[in-house]
Short mmCIF file of C-alpha atoms and ligand atoms in Angstrom, two decimals:
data_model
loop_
_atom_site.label_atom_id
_atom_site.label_comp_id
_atom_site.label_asym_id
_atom_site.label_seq_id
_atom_site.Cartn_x
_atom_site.Cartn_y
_atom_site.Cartn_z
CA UNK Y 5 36.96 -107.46 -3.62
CA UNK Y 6 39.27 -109.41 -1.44
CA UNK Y 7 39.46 -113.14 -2.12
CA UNK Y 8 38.77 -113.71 1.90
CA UNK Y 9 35.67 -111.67 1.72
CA UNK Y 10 32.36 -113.16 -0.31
CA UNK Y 11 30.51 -110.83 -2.52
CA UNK Y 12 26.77 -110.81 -1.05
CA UNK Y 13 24.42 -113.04 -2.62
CA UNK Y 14 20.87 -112.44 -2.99
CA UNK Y 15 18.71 -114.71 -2.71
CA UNK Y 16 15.13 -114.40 -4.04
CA UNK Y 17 11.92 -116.55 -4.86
CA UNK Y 18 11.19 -115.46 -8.62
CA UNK Y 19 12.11 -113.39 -10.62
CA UNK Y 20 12.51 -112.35 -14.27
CA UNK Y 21 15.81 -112.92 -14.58
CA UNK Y 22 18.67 -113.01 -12.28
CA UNK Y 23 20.85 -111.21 -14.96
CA UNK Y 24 17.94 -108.48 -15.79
CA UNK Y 25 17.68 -108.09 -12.08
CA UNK Y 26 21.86 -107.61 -11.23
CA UNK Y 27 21.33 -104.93 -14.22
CA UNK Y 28 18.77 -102.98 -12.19
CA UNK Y 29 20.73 -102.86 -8.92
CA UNK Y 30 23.51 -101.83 -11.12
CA UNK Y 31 21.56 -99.11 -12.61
CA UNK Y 32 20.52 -98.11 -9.24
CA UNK Y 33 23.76 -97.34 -7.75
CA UNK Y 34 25.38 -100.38 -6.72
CA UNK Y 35 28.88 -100.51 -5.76
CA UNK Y 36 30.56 -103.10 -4.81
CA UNK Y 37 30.54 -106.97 -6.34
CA UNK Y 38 26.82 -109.13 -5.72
CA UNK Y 39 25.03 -111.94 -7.38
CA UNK Y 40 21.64 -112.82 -7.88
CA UNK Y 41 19.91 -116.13 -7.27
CA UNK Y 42 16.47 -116.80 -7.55
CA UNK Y 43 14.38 -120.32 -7.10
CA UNK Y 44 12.31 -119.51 -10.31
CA UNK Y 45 13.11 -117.36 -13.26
CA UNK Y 46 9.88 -116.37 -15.30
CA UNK Y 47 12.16 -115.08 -18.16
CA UNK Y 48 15.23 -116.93 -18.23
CA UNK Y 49 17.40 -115.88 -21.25
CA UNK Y 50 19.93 -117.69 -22.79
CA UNK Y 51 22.88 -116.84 -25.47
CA UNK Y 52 22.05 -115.98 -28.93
CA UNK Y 53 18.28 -114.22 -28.12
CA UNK Y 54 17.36 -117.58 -26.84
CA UNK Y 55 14.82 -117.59 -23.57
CA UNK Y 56 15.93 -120.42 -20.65
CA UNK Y 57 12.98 -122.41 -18.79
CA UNK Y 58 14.25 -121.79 -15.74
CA UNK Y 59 11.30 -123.56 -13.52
CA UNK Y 60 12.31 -124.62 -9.20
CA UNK Y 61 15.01 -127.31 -8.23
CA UNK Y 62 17.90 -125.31 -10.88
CA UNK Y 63 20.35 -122.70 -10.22
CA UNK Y 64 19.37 -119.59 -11.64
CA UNK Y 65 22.26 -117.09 -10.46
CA UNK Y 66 23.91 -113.87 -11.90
CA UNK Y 67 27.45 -112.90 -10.70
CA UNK Y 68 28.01 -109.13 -11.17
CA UNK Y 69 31.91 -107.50 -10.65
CA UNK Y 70 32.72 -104.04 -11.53
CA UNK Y 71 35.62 -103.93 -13.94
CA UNK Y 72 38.55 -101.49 -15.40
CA UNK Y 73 38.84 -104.07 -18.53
CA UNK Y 74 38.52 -102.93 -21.49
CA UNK Y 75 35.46 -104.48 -23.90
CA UNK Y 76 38.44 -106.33 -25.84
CA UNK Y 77 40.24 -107.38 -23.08
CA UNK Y 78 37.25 -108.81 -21.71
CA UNK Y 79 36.69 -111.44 -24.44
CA UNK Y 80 37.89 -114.60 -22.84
CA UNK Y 81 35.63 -113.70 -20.17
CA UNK Y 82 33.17 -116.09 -21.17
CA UNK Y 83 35.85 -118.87 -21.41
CA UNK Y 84 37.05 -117.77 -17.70
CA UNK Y 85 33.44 -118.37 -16.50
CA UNK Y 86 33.19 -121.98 -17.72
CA UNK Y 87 36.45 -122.85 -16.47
CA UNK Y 88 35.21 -121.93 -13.09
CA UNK Y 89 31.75 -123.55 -13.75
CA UNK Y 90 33.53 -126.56 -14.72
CA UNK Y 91 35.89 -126.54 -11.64
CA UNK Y 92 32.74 -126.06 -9.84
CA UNK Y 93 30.15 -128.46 -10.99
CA UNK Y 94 32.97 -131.36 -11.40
CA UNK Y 95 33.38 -131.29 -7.25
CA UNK Y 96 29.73 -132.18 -7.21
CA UNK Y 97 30.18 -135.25 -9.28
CA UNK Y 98 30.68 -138.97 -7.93
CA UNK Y 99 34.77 -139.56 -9.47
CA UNK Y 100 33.11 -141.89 -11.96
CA UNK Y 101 31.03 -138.90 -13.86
CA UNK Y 102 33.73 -136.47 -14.22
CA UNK Y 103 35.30 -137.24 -16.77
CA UNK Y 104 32.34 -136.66 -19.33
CA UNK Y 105 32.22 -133.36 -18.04
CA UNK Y 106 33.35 -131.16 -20.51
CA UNK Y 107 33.10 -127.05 -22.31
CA UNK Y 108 31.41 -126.85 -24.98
CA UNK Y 109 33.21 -123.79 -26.71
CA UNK Y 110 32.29 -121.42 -25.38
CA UNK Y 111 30.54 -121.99 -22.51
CA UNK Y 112 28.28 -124.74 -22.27
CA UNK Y 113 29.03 -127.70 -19.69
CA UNK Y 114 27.92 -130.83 -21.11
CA UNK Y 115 27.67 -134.05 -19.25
CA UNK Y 116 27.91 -136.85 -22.00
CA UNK Y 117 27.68 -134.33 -24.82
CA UNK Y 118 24.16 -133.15 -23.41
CA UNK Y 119 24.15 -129.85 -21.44
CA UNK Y 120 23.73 -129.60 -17.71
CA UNK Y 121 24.69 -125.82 -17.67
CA UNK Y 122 24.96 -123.11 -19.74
CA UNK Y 123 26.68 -119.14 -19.17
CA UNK Y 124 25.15 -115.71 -20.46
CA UNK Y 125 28.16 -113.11 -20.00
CA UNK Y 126 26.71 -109.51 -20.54
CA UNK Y 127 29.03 -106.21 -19.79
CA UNK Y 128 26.98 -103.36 -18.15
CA UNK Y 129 28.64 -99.59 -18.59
CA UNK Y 130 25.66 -97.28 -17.81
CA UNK Y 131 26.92 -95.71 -14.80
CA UNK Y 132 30.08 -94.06 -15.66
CA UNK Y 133 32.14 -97.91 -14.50
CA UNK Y 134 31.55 -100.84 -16.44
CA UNK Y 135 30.44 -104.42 -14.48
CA UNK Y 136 30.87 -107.73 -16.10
CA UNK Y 137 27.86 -110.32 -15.13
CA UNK Y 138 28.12 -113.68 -15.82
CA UNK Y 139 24.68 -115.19 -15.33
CA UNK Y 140 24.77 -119.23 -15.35
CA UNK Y 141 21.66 -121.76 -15.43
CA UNK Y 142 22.56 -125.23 -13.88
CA UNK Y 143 20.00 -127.79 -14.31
CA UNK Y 144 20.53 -129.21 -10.96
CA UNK Y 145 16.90 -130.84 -9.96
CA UNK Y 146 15.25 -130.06 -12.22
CA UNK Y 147 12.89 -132.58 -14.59
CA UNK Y 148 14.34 -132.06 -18.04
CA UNK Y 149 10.85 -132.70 -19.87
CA UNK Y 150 9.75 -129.51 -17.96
CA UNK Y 151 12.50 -127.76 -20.38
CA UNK Y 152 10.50 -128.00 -23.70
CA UNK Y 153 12.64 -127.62 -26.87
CA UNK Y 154 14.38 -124.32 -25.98
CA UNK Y 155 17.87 -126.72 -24.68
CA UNK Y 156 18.44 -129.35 -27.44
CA UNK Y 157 19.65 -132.49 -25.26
CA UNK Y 158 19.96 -131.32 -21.94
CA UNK Y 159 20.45 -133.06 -18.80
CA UNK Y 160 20.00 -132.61 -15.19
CA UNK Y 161 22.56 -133.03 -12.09
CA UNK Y 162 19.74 -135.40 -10.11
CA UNK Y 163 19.98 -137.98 -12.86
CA UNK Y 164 24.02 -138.25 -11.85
CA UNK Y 165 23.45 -138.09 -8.15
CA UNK Y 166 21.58 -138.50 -5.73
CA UNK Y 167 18.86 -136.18 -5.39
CA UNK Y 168 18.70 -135.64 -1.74
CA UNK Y 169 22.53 -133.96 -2.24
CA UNK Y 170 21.39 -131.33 -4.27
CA UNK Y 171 21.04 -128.29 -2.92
CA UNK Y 172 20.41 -125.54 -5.20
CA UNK Y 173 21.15 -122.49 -2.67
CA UNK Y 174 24.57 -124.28 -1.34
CA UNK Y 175 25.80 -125.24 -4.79
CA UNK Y 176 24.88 -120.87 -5.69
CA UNK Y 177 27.21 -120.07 -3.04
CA UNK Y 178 29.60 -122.27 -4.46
CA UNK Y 179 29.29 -121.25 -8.06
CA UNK Y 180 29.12 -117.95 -6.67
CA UNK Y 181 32.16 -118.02 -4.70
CA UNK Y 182 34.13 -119.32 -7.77
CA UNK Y 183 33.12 -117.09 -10.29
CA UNK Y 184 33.60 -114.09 -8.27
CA UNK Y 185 37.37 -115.41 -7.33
CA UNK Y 186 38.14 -115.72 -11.48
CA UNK Y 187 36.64 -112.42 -11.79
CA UNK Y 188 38.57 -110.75 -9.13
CA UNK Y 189 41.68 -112.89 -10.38
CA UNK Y 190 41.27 -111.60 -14.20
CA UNK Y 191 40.47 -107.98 -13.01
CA UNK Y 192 43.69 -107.87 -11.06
CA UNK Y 193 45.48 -109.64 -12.97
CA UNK Y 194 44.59 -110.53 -16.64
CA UNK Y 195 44.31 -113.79 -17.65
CA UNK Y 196 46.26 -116.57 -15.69
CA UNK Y 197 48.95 -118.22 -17.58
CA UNK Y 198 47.62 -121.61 -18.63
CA UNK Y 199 43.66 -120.68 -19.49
CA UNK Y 200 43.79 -121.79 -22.84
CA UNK Y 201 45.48 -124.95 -22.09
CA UNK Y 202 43.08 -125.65 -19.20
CA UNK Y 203 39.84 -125.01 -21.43
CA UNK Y 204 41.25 -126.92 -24.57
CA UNK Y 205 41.75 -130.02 -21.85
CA UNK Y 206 38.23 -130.00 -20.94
CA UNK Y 207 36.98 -129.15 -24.72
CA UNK Y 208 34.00 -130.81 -25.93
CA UNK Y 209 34.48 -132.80 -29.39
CA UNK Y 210 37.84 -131.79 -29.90
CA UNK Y 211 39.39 -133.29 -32.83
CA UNK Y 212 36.07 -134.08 -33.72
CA UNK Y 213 33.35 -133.11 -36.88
CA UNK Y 214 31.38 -130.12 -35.81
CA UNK Y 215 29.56 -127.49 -37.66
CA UNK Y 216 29.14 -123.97 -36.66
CA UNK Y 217 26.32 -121.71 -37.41
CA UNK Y 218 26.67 -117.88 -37.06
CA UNK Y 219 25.27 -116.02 -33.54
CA UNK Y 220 21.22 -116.19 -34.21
CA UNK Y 221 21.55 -118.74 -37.21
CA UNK Y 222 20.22 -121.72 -35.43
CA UNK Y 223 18.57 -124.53 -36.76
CA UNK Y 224 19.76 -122.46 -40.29
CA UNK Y 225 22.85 -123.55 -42.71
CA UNK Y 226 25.87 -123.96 -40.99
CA UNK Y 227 28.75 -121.69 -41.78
CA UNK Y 228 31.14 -123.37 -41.39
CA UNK Y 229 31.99 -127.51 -41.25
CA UNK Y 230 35.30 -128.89 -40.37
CA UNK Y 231 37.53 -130.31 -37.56
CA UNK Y 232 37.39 -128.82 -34.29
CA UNK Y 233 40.99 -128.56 -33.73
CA UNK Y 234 41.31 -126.69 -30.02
CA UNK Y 235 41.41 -122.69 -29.29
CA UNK Y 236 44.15 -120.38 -30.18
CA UNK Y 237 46.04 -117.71 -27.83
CA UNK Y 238 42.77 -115.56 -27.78
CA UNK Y 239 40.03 -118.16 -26.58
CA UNK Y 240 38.84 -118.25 -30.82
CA UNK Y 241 38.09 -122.07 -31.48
CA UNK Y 242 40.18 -122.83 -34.25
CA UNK Y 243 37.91 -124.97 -36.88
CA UNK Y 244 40.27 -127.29 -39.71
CA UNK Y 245 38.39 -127.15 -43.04
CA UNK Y 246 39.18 -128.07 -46.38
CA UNK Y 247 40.20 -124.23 -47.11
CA UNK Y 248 42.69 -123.88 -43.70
CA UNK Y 249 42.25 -123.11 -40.28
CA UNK Y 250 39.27 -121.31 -39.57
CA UNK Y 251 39.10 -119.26 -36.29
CA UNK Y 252 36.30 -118.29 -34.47
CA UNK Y 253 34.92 -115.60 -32.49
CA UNK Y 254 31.63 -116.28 -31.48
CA UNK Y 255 28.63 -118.65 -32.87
CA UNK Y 256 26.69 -122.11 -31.93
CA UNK Y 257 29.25 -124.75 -32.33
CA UNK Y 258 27.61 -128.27 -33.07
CA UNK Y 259 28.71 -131.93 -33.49
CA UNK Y 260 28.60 -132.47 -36.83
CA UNK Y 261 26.69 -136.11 -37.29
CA UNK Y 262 24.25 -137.27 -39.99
CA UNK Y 263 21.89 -138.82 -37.50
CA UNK Y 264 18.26 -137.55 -37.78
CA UNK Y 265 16.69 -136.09 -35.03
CA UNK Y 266 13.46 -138.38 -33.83
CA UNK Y 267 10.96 -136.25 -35.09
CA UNK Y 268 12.48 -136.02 -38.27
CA UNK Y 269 12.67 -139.95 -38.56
CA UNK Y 270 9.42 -140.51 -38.17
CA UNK Y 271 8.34 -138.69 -41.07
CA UNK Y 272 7.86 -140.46 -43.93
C1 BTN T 18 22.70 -120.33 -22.69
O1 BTN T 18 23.21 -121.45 -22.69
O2 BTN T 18 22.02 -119.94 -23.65
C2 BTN T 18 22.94 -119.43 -21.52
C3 BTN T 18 21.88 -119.64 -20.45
C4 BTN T 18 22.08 -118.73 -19.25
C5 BTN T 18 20.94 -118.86 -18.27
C6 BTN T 18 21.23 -118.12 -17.00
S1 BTN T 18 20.09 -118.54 -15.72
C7 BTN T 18 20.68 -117.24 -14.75
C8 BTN T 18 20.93 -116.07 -15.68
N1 BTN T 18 19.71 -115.31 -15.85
C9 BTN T 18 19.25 -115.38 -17.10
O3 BTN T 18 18.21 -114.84 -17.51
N2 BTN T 18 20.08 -116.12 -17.84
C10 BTN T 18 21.20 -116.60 -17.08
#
């Protein structure tokens, strides 16, 4: 792809899910770099096995790219995505908001510690040449009640401006645009020098408690408690604990608080 030429983007009422669907035109022959964004997803699915409530007024996209990358080169991927997400949704934001945007490693955006967007990165190599999709939800107008319990404290763009901005096919082509531009970038070129500062900048409860529980654990014990202390060379968050530096490849990163949840304190 050439950075003065957009990918197409798809645009489509409902649909499964934008990342199942990119996966099918994959499997069907496509060739060159496309996303997917649909109005309504009817099964949304998030990280960890998770399903996303992905009802009208959010932005429901997939970005596919083919890619020579190796499976292990490809692991900051996911950290490349929210960096561009981040870039992305920040523009959107009145000056006063942005600085509580942040990346929750590895790729949540959280406004206020409560998550306005979150990234599924899947790697497709059925056809003989391996695609990377990046498929992102963005709660943009969307009434966060209508999201049931499957996002713990999420949040929605129309409560930070105003609604009558929001645009949920105009902000796709910009989301679009910009993950397509990292992807070509990191294709080309591997990862651009300064990633791993840039993400630990914009690093949700850094030097703060958290706990993390292992991929599919949620909700279970965590694994491990300690310090989040930033991200090492390879995009790993790097944990402090009482036994050393602990560093991470993948898992549901938490803030670690002793604050009951409301439905808990109303038990007796
Ligand atoms: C997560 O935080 O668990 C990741 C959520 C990713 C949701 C997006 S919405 C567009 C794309 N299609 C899907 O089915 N999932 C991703």
């Amino acid at each position: 792809m050439t950075a003065s030429r957009p990918a197409r983007l798809i645009e489509l009422p409902e649909v499964d899910s934008t990342n199942l669907h990119a996966r099918r035109l994959i499997e069907a022959g496509e060739t060159e770099p496309f996303s997917v964004r649909a109005d309504v997803q009817l099964a949304g699915r998030g990280r960890l096995g998770r399903s996303w409530i992905s009802p009208a007024g959010g932005v429901w996209l997939t970005v596919a790219c083919p890619t020579a990358r190796s499976p292990s080169e490809s692991e900051p991927v996911p950290l490349l995505a929210a960096l561009a997400a981040h870039a992305t949704i920040e523009q959107l934001l009145p000056d006063a908001q942005r600085a509580e945007l942040r990346i929750k490693w590895p790729n949540d955006i959280l406004h206020a510690g409560r998550k306005l967007a979150g990234i599924l990165c899947e790697r497709v190599a059925k056809t003989g040449r391996a695609w990377t999709m990046v498929g992102i939800g963005l709660n943009a107008d969307v009434d966060v009640e209508s999201l049931g319990v499957t996002t713990r404290h999420p949040v929605s763009l129309r409560t930070l401006v105003e609604r009558a901005q929001i645009d949920p096919s105009a902000i796709g082509h910009r989301l679009a645009d910009a993950l397509h531009g990292a992807l070509a970038e990191f294709n080309a070129e591997g990862l651009p020098r300064g990633t791993m500062q840039a993400l630990a900048d914009r690093l949700a409860w850094i030097d703060q408690p958290v706990t993390l529980r292992r991929a599919g654990s949620a909700g279970g014990e965590p694994v491990i408690t300690g310090t989040l202390a930033g991200v090492d060379a390879r995009g790993r968050a790097v944990i402090r604990t009482d036994q050393g530096h602990k560093h991470v490849i993948s898992g549901d990163l938490d803030e670690h608080t002793l604050r009951l949840e409301p439905a808990q304190q109303s038990d007796p």
